[in-house]
Coordinates of C-alpha atoms and ligand atoms in Angstrom, one line a residue:
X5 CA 32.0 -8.6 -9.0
X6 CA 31.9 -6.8 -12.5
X7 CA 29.2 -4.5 -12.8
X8 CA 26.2 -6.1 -15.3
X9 CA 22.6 -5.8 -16.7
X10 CA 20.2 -8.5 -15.4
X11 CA 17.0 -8.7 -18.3
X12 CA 14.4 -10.4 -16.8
X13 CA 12.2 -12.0 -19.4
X14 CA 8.8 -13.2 -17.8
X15 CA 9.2 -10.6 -15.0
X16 CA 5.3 -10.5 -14.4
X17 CA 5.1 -14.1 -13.9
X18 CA 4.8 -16.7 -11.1
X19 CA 8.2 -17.8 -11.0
X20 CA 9.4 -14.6 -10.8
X21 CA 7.4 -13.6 -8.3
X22 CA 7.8 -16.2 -6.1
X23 CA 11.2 -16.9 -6.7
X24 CA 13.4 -14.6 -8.4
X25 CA 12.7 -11.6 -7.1
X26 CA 13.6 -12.8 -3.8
X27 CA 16.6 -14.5 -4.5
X28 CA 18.3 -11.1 -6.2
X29 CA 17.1 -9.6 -3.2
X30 CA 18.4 -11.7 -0.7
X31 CA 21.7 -11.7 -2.5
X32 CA 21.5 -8.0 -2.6
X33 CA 21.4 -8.0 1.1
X34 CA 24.0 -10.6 1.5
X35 CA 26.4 -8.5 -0.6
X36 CA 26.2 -10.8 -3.7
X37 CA 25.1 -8.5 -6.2
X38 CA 27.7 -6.1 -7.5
X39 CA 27.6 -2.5 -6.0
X40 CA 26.5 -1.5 -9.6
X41 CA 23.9 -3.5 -11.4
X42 CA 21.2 -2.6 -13.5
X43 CA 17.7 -5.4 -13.5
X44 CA 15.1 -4.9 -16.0
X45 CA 11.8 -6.5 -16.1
X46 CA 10.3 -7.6 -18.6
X47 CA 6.4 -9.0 -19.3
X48 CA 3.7 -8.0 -22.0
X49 CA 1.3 -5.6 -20.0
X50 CA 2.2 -2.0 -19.8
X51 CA 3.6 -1.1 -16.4
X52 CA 5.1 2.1 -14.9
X53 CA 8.6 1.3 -13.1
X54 CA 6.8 2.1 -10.2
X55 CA 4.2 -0.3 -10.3
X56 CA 6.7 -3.0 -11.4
X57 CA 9.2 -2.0 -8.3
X58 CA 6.3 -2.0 -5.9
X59 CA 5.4 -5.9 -7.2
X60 CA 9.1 -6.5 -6.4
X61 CA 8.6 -5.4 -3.2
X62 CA 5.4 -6.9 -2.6
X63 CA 6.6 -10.4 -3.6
X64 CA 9.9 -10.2 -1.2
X65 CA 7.5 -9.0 1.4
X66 CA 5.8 -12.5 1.1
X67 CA 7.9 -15.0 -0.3
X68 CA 11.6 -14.1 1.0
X69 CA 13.3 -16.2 3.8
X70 CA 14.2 -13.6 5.6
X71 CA 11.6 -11.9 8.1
X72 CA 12.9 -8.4 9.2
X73 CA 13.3 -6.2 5.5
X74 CA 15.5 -2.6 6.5
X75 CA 13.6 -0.2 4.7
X76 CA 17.0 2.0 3.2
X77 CA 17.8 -1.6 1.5
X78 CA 15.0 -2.4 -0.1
X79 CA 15.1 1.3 -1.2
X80 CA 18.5 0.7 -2.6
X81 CA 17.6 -2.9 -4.1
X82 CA 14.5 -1.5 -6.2
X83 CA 16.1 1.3 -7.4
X84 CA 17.9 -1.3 -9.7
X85 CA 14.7 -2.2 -11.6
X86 CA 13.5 -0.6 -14.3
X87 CA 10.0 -2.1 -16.6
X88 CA 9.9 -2.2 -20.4
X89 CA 6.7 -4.0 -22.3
X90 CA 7.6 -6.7 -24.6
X91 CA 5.9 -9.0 -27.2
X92 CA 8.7 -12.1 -27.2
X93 CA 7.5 -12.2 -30.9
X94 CA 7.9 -8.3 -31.6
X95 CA 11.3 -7.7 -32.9
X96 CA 10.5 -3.5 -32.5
X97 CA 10.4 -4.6 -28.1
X98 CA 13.3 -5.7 -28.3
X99 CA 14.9 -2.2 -29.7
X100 CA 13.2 -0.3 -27.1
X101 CA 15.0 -3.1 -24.7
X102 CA 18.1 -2.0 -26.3
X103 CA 17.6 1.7 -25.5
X104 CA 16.6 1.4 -21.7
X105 CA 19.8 -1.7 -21.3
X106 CA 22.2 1.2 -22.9
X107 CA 20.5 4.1 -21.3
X108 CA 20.8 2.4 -17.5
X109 CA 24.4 0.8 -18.9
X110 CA 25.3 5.0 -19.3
X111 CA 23.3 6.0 -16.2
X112 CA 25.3 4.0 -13.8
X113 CA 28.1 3.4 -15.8
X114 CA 27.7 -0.4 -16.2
X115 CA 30.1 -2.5 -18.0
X116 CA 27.9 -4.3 -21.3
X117 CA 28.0 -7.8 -19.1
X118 CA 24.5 -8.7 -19.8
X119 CA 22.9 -11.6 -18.2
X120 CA 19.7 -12.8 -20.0
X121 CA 16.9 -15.1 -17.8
X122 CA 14.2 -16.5 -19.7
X123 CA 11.6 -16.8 -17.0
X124 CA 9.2 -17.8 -19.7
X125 CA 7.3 -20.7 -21.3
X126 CA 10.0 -22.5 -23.1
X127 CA 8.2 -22.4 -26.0
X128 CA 9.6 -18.7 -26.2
X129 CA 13.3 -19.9 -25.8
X130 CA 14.2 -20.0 -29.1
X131 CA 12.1 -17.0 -30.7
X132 CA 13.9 -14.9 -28.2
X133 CA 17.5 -16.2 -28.2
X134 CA 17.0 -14.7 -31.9
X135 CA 15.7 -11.8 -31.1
X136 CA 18.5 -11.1 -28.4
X137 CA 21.1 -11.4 -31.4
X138 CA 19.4 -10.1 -34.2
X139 CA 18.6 -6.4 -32.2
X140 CA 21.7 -6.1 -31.2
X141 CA 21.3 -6.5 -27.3
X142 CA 24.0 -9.6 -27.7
X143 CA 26.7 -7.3 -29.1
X144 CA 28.6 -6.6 -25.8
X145 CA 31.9 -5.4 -25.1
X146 CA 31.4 -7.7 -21.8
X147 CA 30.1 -11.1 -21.1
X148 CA 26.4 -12.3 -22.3
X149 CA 24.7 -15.2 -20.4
X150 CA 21.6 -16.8 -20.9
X151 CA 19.5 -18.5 -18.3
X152 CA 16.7 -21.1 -18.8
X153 CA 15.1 -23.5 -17.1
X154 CA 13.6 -27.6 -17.9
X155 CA 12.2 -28.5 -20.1
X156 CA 15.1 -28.3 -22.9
X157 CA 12.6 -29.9 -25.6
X158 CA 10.0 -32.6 -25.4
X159 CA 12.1 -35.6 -26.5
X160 CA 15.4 -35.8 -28.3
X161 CA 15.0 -34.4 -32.1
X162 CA 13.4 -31.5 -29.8
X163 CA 16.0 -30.7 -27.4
X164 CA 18.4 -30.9 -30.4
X165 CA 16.9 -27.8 -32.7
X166 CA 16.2 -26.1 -29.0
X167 CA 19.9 -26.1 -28.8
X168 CA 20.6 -25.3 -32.3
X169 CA 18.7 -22.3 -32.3
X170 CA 20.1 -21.3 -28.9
X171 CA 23.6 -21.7 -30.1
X172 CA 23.2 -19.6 -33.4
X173 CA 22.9 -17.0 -30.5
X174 CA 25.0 -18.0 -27.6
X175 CA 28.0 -19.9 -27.0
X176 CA 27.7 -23.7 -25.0
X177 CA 29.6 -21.2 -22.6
X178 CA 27.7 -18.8 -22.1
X179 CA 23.8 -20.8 -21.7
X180 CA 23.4 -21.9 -17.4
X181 CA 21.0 -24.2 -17.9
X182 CA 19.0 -24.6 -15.1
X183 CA 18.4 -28.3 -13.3
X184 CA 17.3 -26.8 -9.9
X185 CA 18.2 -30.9 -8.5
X186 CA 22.1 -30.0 -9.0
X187 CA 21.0 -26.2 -6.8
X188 CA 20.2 -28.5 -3.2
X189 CA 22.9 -28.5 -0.7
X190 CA 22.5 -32.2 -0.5
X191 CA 23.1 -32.6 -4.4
X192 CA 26.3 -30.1 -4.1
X193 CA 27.5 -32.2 -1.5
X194 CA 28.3 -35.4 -3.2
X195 CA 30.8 -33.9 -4.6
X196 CA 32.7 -33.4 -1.2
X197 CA 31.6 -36.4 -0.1
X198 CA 33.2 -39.2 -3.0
X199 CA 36.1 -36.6 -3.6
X200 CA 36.9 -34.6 -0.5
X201 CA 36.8 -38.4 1.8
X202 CA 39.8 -40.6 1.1
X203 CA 38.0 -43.2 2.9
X204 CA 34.9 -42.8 0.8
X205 CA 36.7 -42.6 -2.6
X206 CA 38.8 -45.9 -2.1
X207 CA 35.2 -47.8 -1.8
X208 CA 33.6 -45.8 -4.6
X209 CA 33.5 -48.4 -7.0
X210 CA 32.3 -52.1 -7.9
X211 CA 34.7 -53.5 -5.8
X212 CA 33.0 -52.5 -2.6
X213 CA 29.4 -51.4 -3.5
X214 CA 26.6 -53.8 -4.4
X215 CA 23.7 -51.8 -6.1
X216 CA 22.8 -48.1 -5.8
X217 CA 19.5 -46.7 -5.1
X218 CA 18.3 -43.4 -6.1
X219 CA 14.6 -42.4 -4.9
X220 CA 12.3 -39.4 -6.1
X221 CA 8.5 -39.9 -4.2
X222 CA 5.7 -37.1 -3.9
X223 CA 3.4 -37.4 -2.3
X224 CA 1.2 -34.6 -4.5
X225 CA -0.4 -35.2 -7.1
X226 CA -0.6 -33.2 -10.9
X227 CA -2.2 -30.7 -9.0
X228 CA -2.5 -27.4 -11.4
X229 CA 0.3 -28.6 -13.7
X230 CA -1.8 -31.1 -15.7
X231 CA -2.1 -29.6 -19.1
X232 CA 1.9 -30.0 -19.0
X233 CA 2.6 -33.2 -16.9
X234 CA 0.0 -35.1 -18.9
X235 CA 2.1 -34.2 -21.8
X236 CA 5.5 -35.0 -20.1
X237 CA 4.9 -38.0 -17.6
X238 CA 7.3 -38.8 -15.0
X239 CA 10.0 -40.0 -17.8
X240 CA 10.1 -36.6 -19.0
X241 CA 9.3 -34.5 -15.9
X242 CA 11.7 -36.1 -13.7
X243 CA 13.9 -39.2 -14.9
X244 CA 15.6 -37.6 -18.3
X245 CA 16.6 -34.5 -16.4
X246 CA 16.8 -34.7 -12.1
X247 CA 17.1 -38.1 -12.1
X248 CA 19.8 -38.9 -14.6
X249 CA 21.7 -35.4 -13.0
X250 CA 21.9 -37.7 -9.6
X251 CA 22.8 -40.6 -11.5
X252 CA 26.1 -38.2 -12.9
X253 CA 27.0 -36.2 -9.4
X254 CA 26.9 -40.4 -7.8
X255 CA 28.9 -42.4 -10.2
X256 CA 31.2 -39.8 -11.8
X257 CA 34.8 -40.7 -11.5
X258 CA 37.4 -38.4 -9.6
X259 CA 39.0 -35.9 -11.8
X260 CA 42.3 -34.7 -11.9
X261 CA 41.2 -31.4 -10.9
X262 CA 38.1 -30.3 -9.1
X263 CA 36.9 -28.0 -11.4
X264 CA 33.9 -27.1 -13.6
X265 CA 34.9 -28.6 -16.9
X266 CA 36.5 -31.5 -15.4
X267 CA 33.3 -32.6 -12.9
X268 CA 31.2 -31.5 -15.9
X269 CA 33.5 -33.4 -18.3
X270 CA 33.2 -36.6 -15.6
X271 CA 29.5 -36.4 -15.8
X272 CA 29.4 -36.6 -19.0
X273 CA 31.7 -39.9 -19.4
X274 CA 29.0 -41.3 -16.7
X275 CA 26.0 -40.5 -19.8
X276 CA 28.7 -42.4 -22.6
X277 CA 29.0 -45.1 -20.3
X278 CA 24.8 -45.7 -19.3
X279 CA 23.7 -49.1 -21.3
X280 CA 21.3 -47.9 -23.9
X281 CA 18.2 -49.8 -23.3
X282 CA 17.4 -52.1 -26.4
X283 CA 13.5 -51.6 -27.0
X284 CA 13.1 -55.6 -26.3
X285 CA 14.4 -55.6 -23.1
X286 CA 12.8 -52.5 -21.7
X287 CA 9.9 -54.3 -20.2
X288 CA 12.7 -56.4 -17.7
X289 CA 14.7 -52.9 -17.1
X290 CA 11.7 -49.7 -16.9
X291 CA 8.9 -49.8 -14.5
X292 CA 6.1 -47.6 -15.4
X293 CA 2.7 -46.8 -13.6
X294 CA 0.0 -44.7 -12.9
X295 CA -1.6 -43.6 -9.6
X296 CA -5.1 -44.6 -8.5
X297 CA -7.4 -43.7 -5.7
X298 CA -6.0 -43.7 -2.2
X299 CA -5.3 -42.8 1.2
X300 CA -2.8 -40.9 2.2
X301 CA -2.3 -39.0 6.0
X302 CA -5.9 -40.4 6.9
X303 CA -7.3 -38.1 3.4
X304 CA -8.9 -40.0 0.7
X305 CA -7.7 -38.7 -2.6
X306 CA -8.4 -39.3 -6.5
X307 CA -6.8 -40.9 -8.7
X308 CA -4.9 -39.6 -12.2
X309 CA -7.1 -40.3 -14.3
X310 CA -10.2 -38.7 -11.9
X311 CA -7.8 -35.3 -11.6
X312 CA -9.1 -32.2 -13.0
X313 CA -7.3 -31.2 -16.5
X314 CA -6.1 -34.9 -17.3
X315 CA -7.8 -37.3 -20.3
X316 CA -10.1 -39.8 -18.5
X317 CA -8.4 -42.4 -20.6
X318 CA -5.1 -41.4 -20.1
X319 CA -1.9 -43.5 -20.8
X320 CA 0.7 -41.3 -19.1
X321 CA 3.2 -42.4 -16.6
X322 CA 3.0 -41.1 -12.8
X323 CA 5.7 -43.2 -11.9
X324 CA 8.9 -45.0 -12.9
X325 CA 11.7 -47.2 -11.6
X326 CA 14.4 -48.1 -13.8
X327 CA 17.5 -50.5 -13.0
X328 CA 20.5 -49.2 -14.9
X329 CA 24.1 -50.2 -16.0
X330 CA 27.2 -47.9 -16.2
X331 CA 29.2 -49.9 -18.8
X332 CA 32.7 -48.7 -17.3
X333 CA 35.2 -50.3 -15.0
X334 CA 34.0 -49.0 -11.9
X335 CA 30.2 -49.5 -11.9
X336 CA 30.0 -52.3 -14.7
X337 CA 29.0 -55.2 -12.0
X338 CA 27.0 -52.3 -10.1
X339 CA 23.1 -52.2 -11.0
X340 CA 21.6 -48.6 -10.5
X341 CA 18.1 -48.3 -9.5
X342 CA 16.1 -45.5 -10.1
X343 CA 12.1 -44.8 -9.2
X344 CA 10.3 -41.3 -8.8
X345 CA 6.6 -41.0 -8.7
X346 CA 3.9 -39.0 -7.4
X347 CA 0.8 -39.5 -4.8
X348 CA 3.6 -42.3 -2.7
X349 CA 3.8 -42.6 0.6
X350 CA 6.3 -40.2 1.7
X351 CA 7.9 -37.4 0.0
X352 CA 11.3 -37.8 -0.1
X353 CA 14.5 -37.5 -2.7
X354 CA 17.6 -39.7 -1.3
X355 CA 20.5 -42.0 -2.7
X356 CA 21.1 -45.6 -0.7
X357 CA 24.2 -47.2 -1.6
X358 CA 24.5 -50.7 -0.3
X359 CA 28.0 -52.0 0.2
X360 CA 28.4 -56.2 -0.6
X361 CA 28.4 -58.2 2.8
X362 CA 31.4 -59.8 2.5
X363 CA 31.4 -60.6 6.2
X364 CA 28.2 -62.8 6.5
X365 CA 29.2 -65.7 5.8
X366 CA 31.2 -65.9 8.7
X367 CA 28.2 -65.5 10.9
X368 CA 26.2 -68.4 9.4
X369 CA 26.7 -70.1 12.3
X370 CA 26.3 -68.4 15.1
X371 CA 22.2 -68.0 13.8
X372 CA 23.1 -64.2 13.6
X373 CA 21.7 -62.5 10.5
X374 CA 24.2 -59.6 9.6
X375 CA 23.0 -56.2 7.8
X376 CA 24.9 -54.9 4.6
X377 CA 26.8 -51.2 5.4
X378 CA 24.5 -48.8 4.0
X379 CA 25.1 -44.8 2.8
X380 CA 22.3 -42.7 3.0
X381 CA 22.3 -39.7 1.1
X382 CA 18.9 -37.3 2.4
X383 CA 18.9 -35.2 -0.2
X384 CA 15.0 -33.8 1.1
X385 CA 13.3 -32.6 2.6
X386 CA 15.6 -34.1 5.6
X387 CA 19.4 -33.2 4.4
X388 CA 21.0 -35.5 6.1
X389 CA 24.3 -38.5 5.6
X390 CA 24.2 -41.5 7.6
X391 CA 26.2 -44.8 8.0
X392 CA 24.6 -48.4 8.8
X393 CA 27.2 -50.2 10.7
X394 CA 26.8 -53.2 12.8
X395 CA 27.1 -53.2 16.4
X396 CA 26.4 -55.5 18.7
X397 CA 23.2 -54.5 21.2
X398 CA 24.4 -55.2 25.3
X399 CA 21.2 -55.1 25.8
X400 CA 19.8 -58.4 23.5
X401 CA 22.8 -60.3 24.7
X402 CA 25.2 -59.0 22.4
X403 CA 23.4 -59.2 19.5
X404 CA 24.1 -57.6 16.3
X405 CA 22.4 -54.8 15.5
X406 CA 22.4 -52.3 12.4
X407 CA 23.0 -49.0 13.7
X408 CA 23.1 -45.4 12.0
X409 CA 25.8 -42.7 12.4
X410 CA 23.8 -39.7 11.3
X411 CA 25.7 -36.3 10.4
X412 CA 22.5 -34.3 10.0
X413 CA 23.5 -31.5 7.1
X414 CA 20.0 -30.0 8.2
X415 CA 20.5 -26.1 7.3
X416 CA 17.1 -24.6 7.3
X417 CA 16.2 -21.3 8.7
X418 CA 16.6 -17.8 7.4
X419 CA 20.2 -18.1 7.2
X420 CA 20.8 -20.3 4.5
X421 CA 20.7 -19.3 0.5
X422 CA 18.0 -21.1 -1.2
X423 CA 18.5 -22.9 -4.6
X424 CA 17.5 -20.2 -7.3
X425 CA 19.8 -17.4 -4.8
X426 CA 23.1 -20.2 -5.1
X427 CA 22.0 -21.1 -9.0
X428 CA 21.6 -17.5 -9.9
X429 CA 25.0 -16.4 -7.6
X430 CA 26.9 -18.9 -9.6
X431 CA 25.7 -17.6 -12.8
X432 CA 26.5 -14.4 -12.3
X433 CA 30.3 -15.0 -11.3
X434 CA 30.6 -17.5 -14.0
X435 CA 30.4 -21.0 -12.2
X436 CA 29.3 -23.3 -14.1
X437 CA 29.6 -26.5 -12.1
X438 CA 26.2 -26.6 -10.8
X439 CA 24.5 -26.5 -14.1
X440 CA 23.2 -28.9 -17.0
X441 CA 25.9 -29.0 -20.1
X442 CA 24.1 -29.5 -23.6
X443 CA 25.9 -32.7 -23.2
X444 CA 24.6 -34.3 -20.2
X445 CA 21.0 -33.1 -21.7
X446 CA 21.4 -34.6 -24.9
X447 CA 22.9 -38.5 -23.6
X448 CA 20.2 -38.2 -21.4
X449 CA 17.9 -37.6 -23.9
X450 CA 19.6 -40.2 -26.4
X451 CA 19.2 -42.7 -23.1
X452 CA 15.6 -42.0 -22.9
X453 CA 14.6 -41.7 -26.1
X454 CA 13.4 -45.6 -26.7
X455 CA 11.6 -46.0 -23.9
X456 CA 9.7 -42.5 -24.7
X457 CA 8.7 -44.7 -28.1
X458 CA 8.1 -48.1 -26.2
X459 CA 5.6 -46.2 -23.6
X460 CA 3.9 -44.7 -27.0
X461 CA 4.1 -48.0 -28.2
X462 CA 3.1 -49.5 -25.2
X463 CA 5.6 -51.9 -25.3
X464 CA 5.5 -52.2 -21.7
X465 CA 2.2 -52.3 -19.2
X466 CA 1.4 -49.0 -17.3
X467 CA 1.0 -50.3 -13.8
X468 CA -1.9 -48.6 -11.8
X469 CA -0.7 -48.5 -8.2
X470 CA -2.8 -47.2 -5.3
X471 CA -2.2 -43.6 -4.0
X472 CA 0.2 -43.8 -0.6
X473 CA 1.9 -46.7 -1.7
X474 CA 5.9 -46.9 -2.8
X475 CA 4.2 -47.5 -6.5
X476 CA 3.9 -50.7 -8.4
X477 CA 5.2 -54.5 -7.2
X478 CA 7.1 -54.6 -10.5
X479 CA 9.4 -52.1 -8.9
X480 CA 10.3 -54.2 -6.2
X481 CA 10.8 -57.2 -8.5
X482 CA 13.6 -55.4 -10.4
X483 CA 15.5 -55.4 -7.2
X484 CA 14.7 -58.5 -6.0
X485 CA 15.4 -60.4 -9.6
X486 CA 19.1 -59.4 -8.2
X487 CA 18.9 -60.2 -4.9
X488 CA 17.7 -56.8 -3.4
X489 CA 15.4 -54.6 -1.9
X490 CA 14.5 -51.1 -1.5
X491 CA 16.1 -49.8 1.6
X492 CA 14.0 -47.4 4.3
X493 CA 10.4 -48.3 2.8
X494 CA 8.7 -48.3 5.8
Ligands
NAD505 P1 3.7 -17.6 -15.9 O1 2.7 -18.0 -16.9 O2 3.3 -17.3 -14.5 O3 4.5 -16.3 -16.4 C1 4.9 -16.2 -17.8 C2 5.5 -14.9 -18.0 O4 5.8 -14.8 -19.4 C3 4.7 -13.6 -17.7 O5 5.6 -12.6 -17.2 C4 4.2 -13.2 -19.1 O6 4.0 -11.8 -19.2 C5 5.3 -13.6 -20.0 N1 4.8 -13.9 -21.3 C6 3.9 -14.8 -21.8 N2 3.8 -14.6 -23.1 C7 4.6 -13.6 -23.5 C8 4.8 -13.0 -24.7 N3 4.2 -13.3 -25.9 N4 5.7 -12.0 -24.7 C9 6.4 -11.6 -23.6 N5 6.2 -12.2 -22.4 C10 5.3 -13.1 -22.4 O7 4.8 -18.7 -15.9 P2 5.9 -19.1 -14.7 O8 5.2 -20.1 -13.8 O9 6.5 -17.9 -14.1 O10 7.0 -20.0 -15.5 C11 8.0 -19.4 -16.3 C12 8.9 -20.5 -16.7 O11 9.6 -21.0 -15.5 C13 8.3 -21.7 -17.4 O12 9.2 -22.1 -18.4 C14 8.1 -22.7 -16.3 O13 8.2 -24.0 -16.8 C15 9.4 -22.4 -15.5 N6 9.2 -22.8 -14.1 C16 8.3 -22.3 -13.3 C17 8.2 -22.6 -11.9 C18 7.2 -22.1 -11.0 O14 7.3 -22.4 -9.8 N7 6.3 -21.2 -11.5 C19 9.1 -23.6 -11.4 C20 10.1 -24.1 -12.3 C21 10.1 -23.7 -13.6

C-alpha cells in the first residue's frame, strides 16, 4: 500500500476513542497500514503529542478486540500520531495543519496521498470540506479522500447543498461515505450469496419469491442520543439510510462484472425502480409509532415521551414498517416489507425471504398443512443463513415438518476485523463497494421525502405500541392485507 497522511478531524472525541483509534491499530498490527504512514489528530483543546499519543493508547488499551498489546508495536503504532489544535471555523488551523501534514510528509518521506475523516458533528462537514480546499491541504500530487459518516443532511433539499458543498471540494470519487450497515459481514455477504450461488440466483426473482422481509428491532431505547433522535425519528435514523442500503444489497440485479461501479451502479437501478409513495396512499403503505411504557427481560421501563431529553408532547416516530414495490421486472409482483423500531422485543437485524408455495395444493388432502421455503438472512447480533425446507418427522408418523439448514456465519472473537477496521481498510486501498454513492443517498432521500412531510402533516396516525412488543398491529396488517405474516416473531 502507498504511503499516506491520515487527518483525523474530531480526534478528541467519543467515536474516536472508542472506535477509530482501535481500528488503525488493529490494522497496524494486522499489517494493513502501510509501512509508512503519517496520522494526525485533530480536536480544539491544546494537546502535547504526547498527551494525545498516550489517549491513543489508553483507548486501545480499553476498547480494542484484541487482549494481549506487544509493547514494541504499540511503540511503533503511536509514533505515527502527531496533535495539532484546530477551530473547524478557523481558516489560520488549517495552515498550521498544512505545515505539520508537509513537515511529517518530508520527515518520513510520504507520498501527498491524504485521507481526510471527519469524526465530527456533521454540521462541520461542509465548513471544513472548504477549508480543506481553500488552505491548500487538497492540492496533492497523490490521492485525497474524504470520510464521513450519517447523517448526510436532515431531509432531501439538505442532503442536496451537503453534497454540493462537499463536491466544490472533492470528487463523487474521492468522498467513502460511511453507512456502517453495508461494514457487517452479514451485509457483505449477500453479495456472495445472490451472485456467487447459481442455485440462489436462478430463484432471485418474482418468479420464485413471494414477499421479502427486512427487520431492524432494538430493544434500547433513545437513551443519551435524544436531542438528535427526537429530531430524526426512526424514518431518518434508520429507514432512509440502513434500511433502504439492505433494500439495494437484497434486490439488486446481477451485474456483468462484480465490481464496485457495477454493484454500486445495480444499487442504484434498485432506488430508480422503488414506487414513490403518493402522499394519499401513505397511510395503506407506512406504519409509524411510538413506544410506551413496558416490560422488557422482567425490567419495567419508560416510555418515549417519559425519557429524559425528549418533548413530553412529542410527535416523533420510534418505529416504522413500510411495504414497498420495486417497479422492475424482477421484483414488480414482489411486495418488500420493512420495520425497525426501538424498545421491541428482541434485538435483532435480519432479511426473511419467503419463496410462493407452489406445492400445497397438492397436500390439501391429505389434511397436511405445508410450510413456504424460507431464507433467513441473520444479519445480528446472530450472523447466521438458514433454509426452511420440509421434511417429514419419523417420529409424528411421517408428518411434515418445517426444518432449518443453518450455516452459522458466526465469527466473533478477537480474530475477526470489526466494521470501522474493514470500512476504514477499504478506504484506504480505494474500495469503494462497501460504501453509500451520493446516488443511493439522494433516491433514498427523494423516496422518503413525502412521507417526512405526511408525518409533519400528520397524514398518518403515530401508533403508541407498548415497550417489548414487535411494535404496532398496523404493522402486521400490511402483511396480512397480502396474505402474510412476519416470520420468527416469537
Ligand atoms: P464528540 O462530541 O464526542 O466529539 C466531537 C469532536 O469534534 C471532538 O474531538 C471535538 O474536539 C471536535 N469538535 C467539536 N467542535 C469543534 C470545532 N469547532 N472545531 C474543531 N473540532 C471540534 O462526537 P462523537 O460521538 O465522536 O461523534 C463524531 C461524529 O461521528 C458525529 O457526526 C456522530 O454523529 C458520528 N458518530 C458517532 C458515533 C459514536 O459512537 N460516538 C457512532 C456513529 C457516528
Amino acid at each position: 500500500m502507498e504511503s499516506m497522511t491520515f487527518v483525523l478531524f474530531g480526534a478528541t472525541g467519543d467515536l474516536a476513542k472508542r472506535k477509530i483509534f482501535s481500528a488503525l491499530y488493529n490494522l497496524y498490527v494486522d499489517q494493513k497500514l502501510p509501512e509508512r504512514i503519517s496520522i494526525i489528530g485533530l480536536g480544539r483543546r491544546q494537546l502535547s503529542h504526547l498527551d494525545f499519543q498516550e489517549k491513543v493508547k489508553e483507548s486501545i488499551l480499553t476498547f480494542s478486540r484484541r487482549l494481549e498489546h506487544n509493547a514494541s508495536e504499540m511503540g511503533g503504532f503511536l509514533d505515527a500520531f502527531r496533535y495539532s489544535a484546530l477551530d473547524v471555523t478557523n481558516s489560520e488551523d488549517y495552515q498550521k495543519l498544512l505545515q505539520v501534514v508537509k513537515q511529517r510528509e518530508n520527515e518520513l518521506e510520504i507520498k501527498e496521498n491524504r485521507m481526510f475523516y471527519l469524526s465530527v458533528s456533521p454540521e462541520f462537514f461542509d465548513i471544513i470540506a472548504l477549508n480543506i480546499k481553500e488552505s491548500g491541504l487538497g492540492r496533492t500530487n497523490g490521492w485525497k479522500r474524504l470520510m464521513i459518516e450519517k447523517p448526510f443532511g436532515h431531509d432531501l433539499q439538505s442532503a442536496r447543498e451537503l453534497n454540493d458543498k462537499l463536491s466544490r471540494a472533492f470528487e463523487e470519487e474521492e468522498i467513502y461515505r460511511i453507512d456502517h450497515y453495508l461494514g457487517k459481514p452479514m451485509v457483505q455477504n449477500l453479495e456472495a450469496l445472490e451472485f456467487a450461488n447459481p442455485v440462489l440466483q436462478s430463484i432471485w426473482n418474482q418468479e420464485h419469491i413471494a414477499n421479502v422481509q427486512i427487520t431492524a428491532s432494538e430493544i434500547v431505547g433513545v437513551e443519551e442520543r435524544a436531542g438528535y433522535y427526537d429530531q430524526a425519528g426512526a424514518i431518518r435514523d434508520m429507514v432512509q439510510n440502513h434500511m433502504l442500503q439492505m433494500l439495494m444489497m437484497t434486490a439488486m440485479h446481477l451485474p456483468e462484472k462484480i465490481n464496485a461501479s457495477e454493484i454500486r451502479n445495480e444499487k442504484r437501478k434498485v432506488m430508480e425502480a422503488l414506487r414513490k409513495v403518493k402522499k394519499e396512499e401513505i397511510q395503506s403503505q407506512i406504519v409509524r409509532g411510538q413506544y410506551i411504557s413496558g416490560e422488557i427481560n422482567d425490567q419495567s421501563v419508560a416510555g418515549y415521551k417519559e425519557e429524559p431529553g425528549v418533548n413530553p408532547s412529542s410527535k416523533t416516530d420510534t418505529f416504522v414498517a413500510a411495504r414497498l414495490w420495486i417497479d422492475n421486472p424482477f421484483w414488480a409482483k414482489v411486495p418488500f416489507y420493512i420495520r425497525t423500531g426501538k424498545r421491541m422485543k428482541e434485538k435483532s437485524t435480519r432479511i426473511v425471504i419467503e419463496f410462493k408455495n407452489t406445492l400445497k395444493l397438492h397436500y390439501k388432502d391429505n389434511d397436511q398443512k405445508v410450510e413456504p421455503n424460507l431464507l433467513i438472512i441473520e444479519i445480528s447480533p446472530a450472523e447466521n443463513v438458514s433454509l426452511q425446507l420440509n421434511s417429514k418427522n419419523p417420529s409424528k408418523n411421517g408428518k411434515i415438518e418445517p426444518v432449518r439448514i443453518n450455516f452459522s456465519c458466526e465469527q466473533t472473537g478477537v480474530g475477526v476485523p470489526e466494521a470501522y477496521e474493514r470500512l476504514i481498510y477499504d478506504a484506504l486501498i480505494g474500495d469503494s463497494t462497501f460504501f453509500a454513492h451520493w446516488k443511493e443517498v439522494e433516491l433514498s432521500w427523494e423516496w422518503v421525502q413525502p412521507i417526512l412531510e405526511a408525518f409533519e402533516e400528520e397524514l398518518l396516525p403515530l401508533y403508541e405500541y407498548q415497550s417489548g412488543s414487535y411494535g404496532p398491529d398496523a404493522a402486521n396488517s400490511l402483511l396480512l392485507e397480502n396474505g402474510f405474516k412476519w416470520w420468527l416473531d416469537e
